[in-house]
PDB file of C-alpha atoms in Angstrom:
ATOM      1  CA  UNK B  75      24.110-176.126  -4.504  1.00  0.00           C
ATOM      2  CA  UNK B  76      20.992-178.188  -4.993  1.00  0.00           C
ATOM      3  CA  UNK B  77      21.826-181.470  -6.662  1.00  0.00           C
ATOM      4  CA  UNK B  78      20.584-185.010  -7.199  1.00  0.00           C
ATOM      5  CA  UNK B  79      23.099-187.786  -7.822  1.00  0.00           C
ATOM      6  CA  UNK B  80      22.256-191.151  -9.322  1.00  0.00           C
ATOM      7  CA  UNK B  81      25.452-193.150  -9.573  1.00  0.00           C
ATOM      8  CA  UNK B  82      24.089-196.193 -11.412  1.00  0.00           C
ATOM      9  CA  UNK B  83      23.728-195.471 -15.140  1.00  0.00           C
ATOM     10  CA  UNK B  84      22.357-198.963 -15.730  1.00  0.00           C
ATOM     11  CA  UNK B  85      21.262-201.995 -13.762  1.00  0.00           C
ATOM     12  CA  UNK B  86      20.029-205.508 -14.401  1.00  0.00           C
ATOM     13  CA  UNK B  87      17.682-207.497 -12.186  1.00  0.00           C
ATOM     14  CA  UNK B  88      16.158-210.917 -12.526  1.00  0.00           C
ATOM     15  CA  UNK B  89      12.384-211.069 -12.819  1.00  0.00           C
ATOM     16  CA  UNK B  90      10.653-211.455  -9.429  1.00  0.00           C
ATOM     17  CA  UNK B  91      13.671-210.235  -7.497  1.00  0.00           C
ATOM     18  CA  UNK B  92      13.937-206.931  -5.630  1.00  0.00           C
ATOM     19  CA  UNK B  93      16.174-204.097  -6.799  1.00  0.00           C
ATOM     20  CA  UNK B  94      17.392-200.871  -5.216  1.00  0.00           C
ATOM     21  CA  UNK B  95      18.074-197.771  -7.255  1.00  0.00           C
ATOM     22  CA  UNK B  96      20.337-195.295  -5.513  1.00  0.00           C
ATOM     23  CA  UNK B  97      19.727-191.579  -5.118  1.00  0.00           C
ATOM     24  CA  UNK B  98      21.569-189.042  -3.009  1.00  0.00           C
ATOM     25  CA  UNK B  99      20.702-185.369  -2.780  1.00  0.00           C
ATOM     26  CA  UNK B 100      22.244-182.149  -1.656  1.00  0.00           C
ATOM     27  CA  UNK B 101      20.280-179.191  -0.374  1.00  0.00           C
ATOM     28  CA  UNK B 102      20.479-176.611   2.356  1.00  0.00           C
ATOM     29  CA  UNK B 103      16.686-176.376   2.544  1.00  0.00           C
ATOM     30  CA  UNK B 104      15.064-177.855   5.627  1.00  0.00           C
ATOM     31  CA  UNK B 105      11.835-178.612   3.813  1.00  0.00           C
ATOM     32  CA  UNK B 106      11.784-180.487   0.536  1.00  0.00           C
ATOM     33  CA  UNK B 107      10.069-183.223  -1.361  1.00  0.00           C
ATOM     34  CA  UNK B 108      11.696-186.256  -2.961  1.00  0.00           C
ATOM     35  CA  UNK B 109      10.188-188.007  -5.951  1.00  0.00           C
ATOM     36  CA  UNK B 110      10.789-190.913  -8.252  1.00  0.00           C
ATOM     37  CA  UNK B 111       9.615-191.030 -11.838  1.00  0.00           C
ATOM     38  CA  UNK B 112       9.626-193.866 -14.357  1.00  0.00           C
ATOM     39  CA  UNK B 113      10.224-193.269 -18.043  1.00  0.00           C
ATOM     40  CA  UNK B 114       9.428-196.294 -20.230  1.00  0.00           C
ATOM     41  CA  UNK B 115      10.719-196.560 -23.774  1.00  0.00           C
ATOM     42  CA  UNK B 116       7.588-194.752 -24.997  1.00  0.00           C
ATOM     43  CA  UNK B 117       8.977-191.616 -23.350  1.00  0.00           C
ATOM     44  CA  UNK B 118       6.327-190.389 -20.943  1.00  0.00           C
ATOM     45  CA  UNK B 119       7.179-189.513 -17.348  1.00  0.00           C
ATOM     46  CA  UNK B 120       5.220-191.522 -14.789  1.00  0.00           C
ATOM     47  CA  UNK B 121       5.139-190.460 -11.150  1.00  0.00           C
ATOM     48  CA  UNK B 122       5.892-193.348  -8.787  1.00  0.00           C
ATOM     49  CA  UNK B 123       6.360-192.186  -5.229  1.00  0.00           C
ATOM     50  CA  UNK B 124       6.836-189.146  -2.993  1.00  0.00           C
ATOM     51  CA  UNK B 125       8.621-188.599   0.334  1.00  0.00           C
ATOM     52  CA  UNK B 126       8.470-185.390   2.338  1.00  0.00           C
ATOM     53  CA  UNK B 127      11.529-184.336   4.277  1.00  0.00           C
ATOM     54  CA  UNK B 128       9.549-184.279   7.525  1.00  0.00           C
ATOM     55  CA  UNK B 129       7.916-187.642   6.973  1.00  0.00           C
ATOM     56  CA  UNK B 130       9.245-190.065   9.545  1.00  0.00           C
ATOM     57  CA  UNK B 131       8.036-193.186   7.808  1.00  0.00           C
ATOM     58  CA  UNK B 132       9.302-194.399   4.480  1.00  0.00           C
ATOM     59  CA  UNK B 133       6.816-193.954   1.679  1.00  0.00           C
ATOM     60  CA  UNK B 134       5.346-197.010  -0.019  1.00  0.00           C
ATOM     61  CA  UNK B 135       3.182-197.351  -3.124  1.00  0.00           C
ATOM     62  CA  UNK B 136       2.403-200.915  -4.052  1.00  0.00           C
ATOM     63  CA  UNK B 137       5.661-202.592  -5.084  1.00  0.00           C
ATOM     64  CA  UNK B 138       7.586-199.332  -4.731  1.00  0.00           C
ATOM     65  CA  UNK B 139       9.090-198.091  -1.501  1.00  0.00           C
ATOM     66  CA  UNK B 140      11.400-195.217  -0.812  1.00  0.00           C
ATOM     67  CA  UNK B 141      14.231-195.867   1.622  1.00  0.00           C
ATOM     68  CA  UNK B 142      14.672-192.395   3.103  1.00  0.00           C
ATOM     69  CA  UNK B 143      17.786-191.773   5.205  1.00  0.00           C
ATOM     70  CA  UNK B 144      17.785-188.088   5.992  1.00  0.00           C
ATOM     71  CA  UNK B 145      21.137-187.944   7.774  1.00  0.00           C
ATOM     72  CA  UNK B 146      22.816-189.582   4.811  1.00  0.00           C
ATOM     73  CA  UNK B 147      20.760-187.529   2.349  1.00  0.00           C
ATOM     74  CA  UNK B 148      19.710-190.589   0.440  1.00  0.00           C
ATOM     75  CA  UNK B 149      16.356-191.528  -1.068  1.00  0.00           C
ATOM     76  CA  UNK B 150      16.751-194.933  -2.661  1.00  0.00           C
ATOM     77  CA  UNK B 151      13.915-196.546  -4.599  1.00  0.00           C
ATOM     78  CA  UNK B 152      13.215-200.180  -3.861  1.00  0.00           C
ATOM     79  CA  UNK B 153      11.182-202.176  -6.365  1.00  0.00           C
ATOM     80  CA  UNK B 154      10.014-205.517  -5.026  1.00  0.00           C
ATOM     81  CA  UNK B 155       9.138-208.528  -7.161  1.00  0.00           C
ATOM     82  CA  UNK B 156      10.426-206.988 -10.398  1.00  0.00           C
ATOM     83  CA  UNK B 157       8.367-207.428 -13.536  1.00  0.00           C
ATOM     84  CA  UNK B 158       9.378-207.217 -17.174  1.00  0.00           C
ATOM     85  CA  UNK B 159       7.305-204.051 -17.438  1.00  0.00           C
ATOM     86  CA  UNK B 160       9.578-202.389 -14.894  1.00  0.00           C
ATOM     87  CA  UNK B 161      12.297-202.106 -17.539  1.00  0.00           C
ATOM     88  CA  UNK B 162      12.635-198.360 -17.969  1.00  0.00           C
ATOM     89  CA  UNK B 163      14.648-195.295 -17.062  1.00  0.00           C
ATOM     90  CA  UNK B 164      14.138-194.109 -13.485  1.00  0.00           C
ATOM     91  CA  UNK B 165      14.677-190.544 -12.334  1.00  0.00           C
ATOM     92  CA  UNK B 166      15.059-189.285  -8.800  1.00  0.00           C
ATOM     93  CA  UNK B 167      13.981-185.689  -8.227  1.00  0.00           C
ATOM     94  CA  UNK B 168      13.911-183.167  -5.423  1.00  0.00           C
ATOM     95  CA  UNK B 169      11.818-180.074  -4.874  1.00  0.00           C
ATOM     96  CA  UNK B 170      13.100-177.744  -2.158  1.00  0.00           C
ATOM     97  CA  UNK B 171      10.224-175.726  -0.711  1.00  0.00           C
ATOM     98  CA  UNK B 172      11.763-173.211   1.676  1.00  0.00           C
ATOM     99  CA  UNK B 173      13.721-171.501  -1.102  1.00  0.00           C
ATOM    100  CA  UNK B 174      10.431-170.379  -2.614  1.00  0.00           C
ATOM    101  CA  UNK B 175      10.917-171.453  -6.197  1.00  0.00           C
ATOM    102  CA  UNK B 176       9.443-174.945  -5.940  1.00  0.00           C
ATOM    103  CA  UNK B 177      11.915-176.027  -8.570  1.00  0.00           C
ATOM    104  CA  UNK B 178      12.202-179.714  -9.408  1.00  0.00           C
ATOM    105  CA  UNK B 179      15.783-180.913  -9.714  1.00  0.00           C
ATOM    106  CA  UNK B 180      16.401-184.213 -11.473  1.00  0.00           C
ATOM    107  CA  UNK B 181      19.195-186.723 -11.440  1.00  0.00           C
ATOM    108  CA  UNK B 182      20.705-188.202 -14.584  1.00  0.00           C
ATOM    109  CA  UNK B 183      18.672-191.377 -14.304  1.00  0.00           C
ATOM    110  CA  UNK B 184      19.214-195.133 -13.966  1.00  0.00           C
ATOM    111  CA  UNK B 185      18.231-197.459 -16.770  1.00  0.00           C
ATOM    112  CA  UNK B 186      16.815-200.687 -15.344  1.00  0.00           C
ATOM    113  CA  UNK B 187      16.565-203.858 -17.357  1.00  0.00           C
ATOM    114  CA  UNK B 188      14.520-206.744 -15.951  1.00  0.00           C
ATOM    115  CA  UNK B 189      15.626-210.146 -17.212  1.00  0.00           C
ATOM    116  CA  UNK B 190      13.217-213.042 -17.784  1.00  0.00           C
TER     117      UNK B 190
ATOM    118  CA  UNK J 250      -9.042-186.406 -16.956  1.00  0.00           C
ATOM    119  CA  UNK J 251      -6.211-184.424 -15.392  1.00  0.00           C
ATOM    120  CA  UNK J 252      -3.524-183.907 -17.975  1.00  0.00           C
ATOM    121  CA  UNK J 253      -0.786-181.810 -19.486  1.00  0.00           C
ATOM    122  CA  UNK J 254      -0.953-181.643 -23.263  1.00  0.00           C
ATOM    123  CA  UNK J 255       2.013-180.811 -25.429  1.00  0.00           C
ATOM    124  CA  UNK J 256       2.034-180.309 -29.154  1.00  0.00           C
ATOM    125  CA  UNK J 257       3.539-181.366 -31.410  1.00  0.00           C
ATOM    126  CA  UNK J 258       4.883-184.748 -30.277  1.00  0.00           C
ATOM    127  CA  UNK J 259       7.516-184.819 -32.994  1.00  0.00           C
ATOM    128  CA  UNK J 260       9.038-181.988 -34.973  1.00  0.00           C
ATOM    129  CA  UNK J 261      11.836-181.767 -37.487  1.00  0.00           C
ATOM    130  CA  UNK J 262      12.813-178.265 -38.468  1.00  0.00           C
ATOM    131  CA  UNK J 263      15.658-176.341 -40.043  1.00  0.00           C
ATOM    132  CA  UNK J 264      18.135-174.049 -38.367  1.00  0.00           C
ATOM    133  CA  UNK J 265      16.771-170.563 -37.835  1.00  0.00           C
ATOM    134  CA  UNK J 266      13.097-171.252 -38.446  1.00  0.00           C
ATOM    135  CA  UNK J 267      11.078-170.009 -35.493  1.00  0.00           C
ATOM    136  CA  UNK J 268       8.901-172.567 -33.772  1.00  0.00           C
ATOM    137  CA  UNK J 269       6.541-172.837 -30.824  1.00  0.00           C
ATOM    138  CA  UNK J 270       5.789-175.877 -28.708  1.00  0.00           C
ATOM    139  CA  UNK J 271       2.474-175.532 -26.941  1.00  0.00           C
ATOM    140  CA  UNK J 272       1.660-176.742 -23.447  1.00  0.00           C
ATOM    141  CA  UNK J 273      -1.713-176.711 -21.744  1.00  0.00           C
ATOM    142  CA  UNK J 274      -2.870-178.092 -18.383  1.00  0.00           C
ATOM    143  CA  UNK J 275      -6.390-178.556 -17.057  1.00  0.00           C
ATOM    144  CA  UNK J 276      -5.629-178.859 -13.334  1.00  0.00           C
ATOM    145  CA  UNK J 277      -5.569-175.138 -12.476  1.00  0.00           C
ATOM    146  CA  UNK J 278      -1.934-175.469 -11.423  1.00  0.00           C
ATOM    147  CA  UNK J 279      -0.015-172.326 -10.629  1.00  0.00           C
ATOM    148  CA  UNK J 280       3.425-173.720 -11.376  1.00  0.00           C
ATOM    149  CA  UNK J 281       4.513-174.709 -14.877  1.00  0.00           C
ATOM    150  CA  UNK J 282       7.937-175.424 -16.286  1.00  0.00           C
ATOM    151  CA  UNK J 283       9.836-176.630 -19.317  1.00  0.00           C
ATOM    152  CA  UNK J 284      12.623-179.195 -19.308  1.00  0.00           C
ATOM    153  CA  UNK J 285      14.891-180.644 -21.888  1.00  0.00           C
ATOM    154  CA  UNK J 286      16.167-184.197 -21.622  1.00  0.00           C
ATOM    155  CA  UNK J 287      19.489-185.203 -23.126  1.00  0.00           C
ATOM    156  CA  UNK J 288      21.302-188.536 -22.789  1.00  0.00           C
ATOM    157  CA  UNK J 289      23.458-188.666 -19.686  1.00  0.00           C
ATOM    158  CA  UNK J 290      22.256-185.275 -18.461  1.00  0.00           C
ATOM    159  CA  UNK J 291      18.814-186.072 -17.102  1.00  0.00           C
ATOM    160  CA  UNK J 292      16.172-183.360 -17.196  1.00  0.00           C
ATOM    161  CA  UNK J 293      17.327-179.776 -17.056  1.00  0.00           C
ATOM    162  CA  UNK J 294      14.977-176.902 -16.428  1.00  0.00           C
ATOM    163  CA  UNK J 295      14.717-174.283 -19.163  1.00  0.00           C
ATOM    164  CA  UNK J 296      12.134-171.840 -17.794  1.00  0.00           C
ATOM    165  CA  UNK J 297       9.461-171.898 -15.149  1.00  0.00           C
ATOM    166  CA  UNK J 298       6.430-169.862 -14.204  1.00  0.00           C
ATOM    167  CA  UNK J 299       4.987-169.390 -10.739  1.00  0.00           C
ATOM    168  CA  UNK J 300       1.750-167.874 -12.051  1.00  0.00           C
ATOM    169  CA  UNK J 301       0.268-165.774 -14.837  1.00  0.00           C
ATOM    170  CA  UNK J 302       2.753-163.172 -16.101  1.00  0.00           C
ATOM    171  CA  UNK J 303       5.448-164.504 -13.730  1.00  0.00           C
ATOM    172  CA  UNK J 304       8.261-166.368 -15.455  1.00  0.00           C
ATOM    173  CA  UNK J 305      11.913-166.958 -14.669  1.00  0.00           C
ATOM    174  CA  UNK J 306      14.962-168.656 -16.085  1.00  0.00           C
ATOM    175  CA  UNK J 307      15.904-172.169 -15.178  1.00  0.00           C
ATOM    176  CA  UNK J 308      19.309-173.750 -15.655  1.00  0.00           C
ATOM    177  CA  UNK J 309      19.521-173.692 -19.467  1.00  0.00           C
ATOM    178  CA  UNK J 310      17.435-170.748 -20.765  1.00  0.00           C
ATOM    179  CA  UNK J 311      19.661-169.606 -23.638  1.00  0.00           C
ATOM    180  CA  UNK J 312      17.907-169.739 -26.991  1.00  0.00           C
ATOM    181  CA  UNK J 313      14.417-170.105 -25.524  1.00  0.00           C
ATOM    182  CA  UNK J 314      11.513-167.830 -24.653  1.00  0.00           C
ATOM    183  CA  UNK J 315       8.287-168.446 -22.775  1.00  0.00           C
ATOM    184  CA  UNK J 316       5.122-166.601 -21.942  1.00  0.00           C
ATOM    185  CA  UNK J 317       2.310-167.139 -19.440  1.00  0.00           C
ATOM    186  CA  UNK J 318      -0.664-165.063 -20.470  1.00  0.00           C
ATOM    187  CA  UNK J 319      -3.191-167.566 -19.199  1.00  0.00           C
ATOM    188  CA  UNK J 320      -2.933-169.917 -16.258  1.00  0.00           C
ATOM    189  CA  UNK J 321      -3.458-173.047 -18.321  1.00  0.00           C
ATOM    190  CA  UNK J 322      -0.990-172.336 -21.163  1.00  0.00           C
ATOM    191  CA  UNK J 323       2.788-172.092 -21.156  1.00  0.00           C
ATOM    192  CA  UNK J 324       4.250-172.159 -24.679  1.00  0.00           C
ATOM    193  CA  UNK J 325       7.951-172.614 -25.372  1.00  0.00           C
ATOM    194  CA  UNK J 326       9.343-170.503 -28.200  1.00  0.00           C
ATOM    195  CA  UNK J 327      12.554-171.096 -30.102  1.00  0.00           C
ATOM    196  CA  UNK J 328      13.150-167.892 -32.046  1.00  0.00           C
ATOM    197  CA  UNK J 329      16.099-169.215 -34.058  1.00  0.00           C
ATOM    198  CA  UNK J 330      16.579-172.930 -33.425  1.00  0.00           C
ATOM    199  CA  UNK J 331      20.039-174.429 -33.710  1.00  0.00           C
ATOM    200  CA  UNK J 332      21.143-178.086 -33.920  1.00  0.00           C
ATOM    201  CA  UNK J 333      22.245-178.059 -30.255  1.00  0.00           C
ATOM    202  CA  UNK J 334      18.596-177.600 -29.340  1.00  0.00           C
ATOM    203  CA  UNK J 335      17.799-181.040 -30.721  1.00  0.00           C
ATOM    204  CA  UNK J 336      16.367-182.745 -27.672  1.00  0.00           C
ATOM    205  CA  UNK J 337      13.334-184.236 -25.940  1.00  0.00           C
ATOM    206  CA  UNK J 338      11.274-181.502 -24.322  1.00  0.00           C
ATOM    207  CA  UNK J 339       8.826-181.831 -21.461  1.00  0.00           C
ATOM    208  CA  UNK J 340       6.300-179.441 -20.061  1.00  0.00           C
ATOM    209  CA  UNK J 341       5.237-180.001 -16.464  1.00  0.00           C
ATOM    210  CA  UNK J 342       2.788-178.467 -14.038  1.00  0.00           C
ATOM    211  CA  UNK J 343       2.181-178.712 -10.315  1.00  0.00           C
ATOM    212  CA  UNK J 344       0.448-176.951  -7.498  1.00  0.00           C
ATOM    213  CA  UNK J 345       2.552-174.964  -5.060  1.00  0.00           C
ATOM    214  CA  UNK J 346       4.416-176.489  -2.163  1.00  0.00           C
ATOM    215  CA  UNK J 347       6.963-178.922  -3.517  1.00  0.00           C
ATOM    216  CA  UNK J 348       5.086-181.665  -1.770  1.00  0.00           C
ATOM    217  CA  UNK J 349       3.070-182.690  -4.781  1.00  0.00           C
ATOM    218  CA  UNK J 350       4.282-184.399  -7.868  1.00  0.00           C
ATOM    219  CA  UNK J 351       4.797-182.610 -11.144  1.00  0.00           C
ATOM    220  CA  UNK J 352       2.519-183.752 -13.935  1.00  0.00           C
ATOM    221  CA  UNK J 353       4.285-184.110 -17.261  1.00  0.00           C
ATOM    222  CA  UNK J 354       3.188-183.761 -20.828  1.00  0.00           C
ATOM    223  CA  UNK J 355       3.866-186.544 -23.308  1.00  0.00           C
ATOM    224  CA  UNK J 356       7.088-184.930 -24.505  1.00  0.00           C
ATOM    225  CA  UNK J 357       8.115-183.292 -27.773  1.00  0.00           C
ATOM    226  CA  UNK J 358      10.990-184.764 -29.697  1.00  0.00           C
ATOM    227  CA  UNK J 359      12.601-181.908 -31.605  1.00  0.00           C
ATOM    228  CA  UNK J 360      15.230-182.317 -34.297  1.00  0.00           C
ATOM    229  CA  UNK J 361      16.928-179.238 -35.736  1.00  0.00           C
ATOM    230  CA  UNK J 362      18.889-179.854 -38.933  1.00  0.00           C
TER     231      UNK J 362
END
């Protein structure tokens, strides 16, 4: 079964420190994409970062990096130098491509609170 | 500006009164889908469409209908809403491949009383 697991319902981090949000996935597809989205309190879904299953290097986008460990089926999001504006819900998602449906499967989310 | 537009943003309705939530994208994306978001459950897919006139059920399709008559539009229809359909709904679109991000609408917060 295709599944995304986020085991941290909520996390706190001190401003300016780094934080890692965990994500593990389960799929039998060989080709898939992994994504992270941010949902602030206003509700919209903001795309943060993408990692392809065949990408050998970890993806980075500004202060966001994705720690991709294929053998462990994990795709953790690392936010460096946390800011107050990073307080939000974060969703990990996967899109298997070889199955042909291009479905996006989401985890249950991690609510991050950045402390001043 | 590339965007997915949902309407309305907020809706309170009564049980059994048919409603439609509209979704339109201007990126010429083939793939569109609807999700509902509930606390502790993340986003669950309701229906998706691979192209015009091609739709299929997601994980939680009961009580919902969709149509895809034009590439840009993908409305969500609740024929007889019930209180358990109170939720935050998102429309999303993407190009094929699974290697591009899904673009989301602003969300529709639906309350059924």
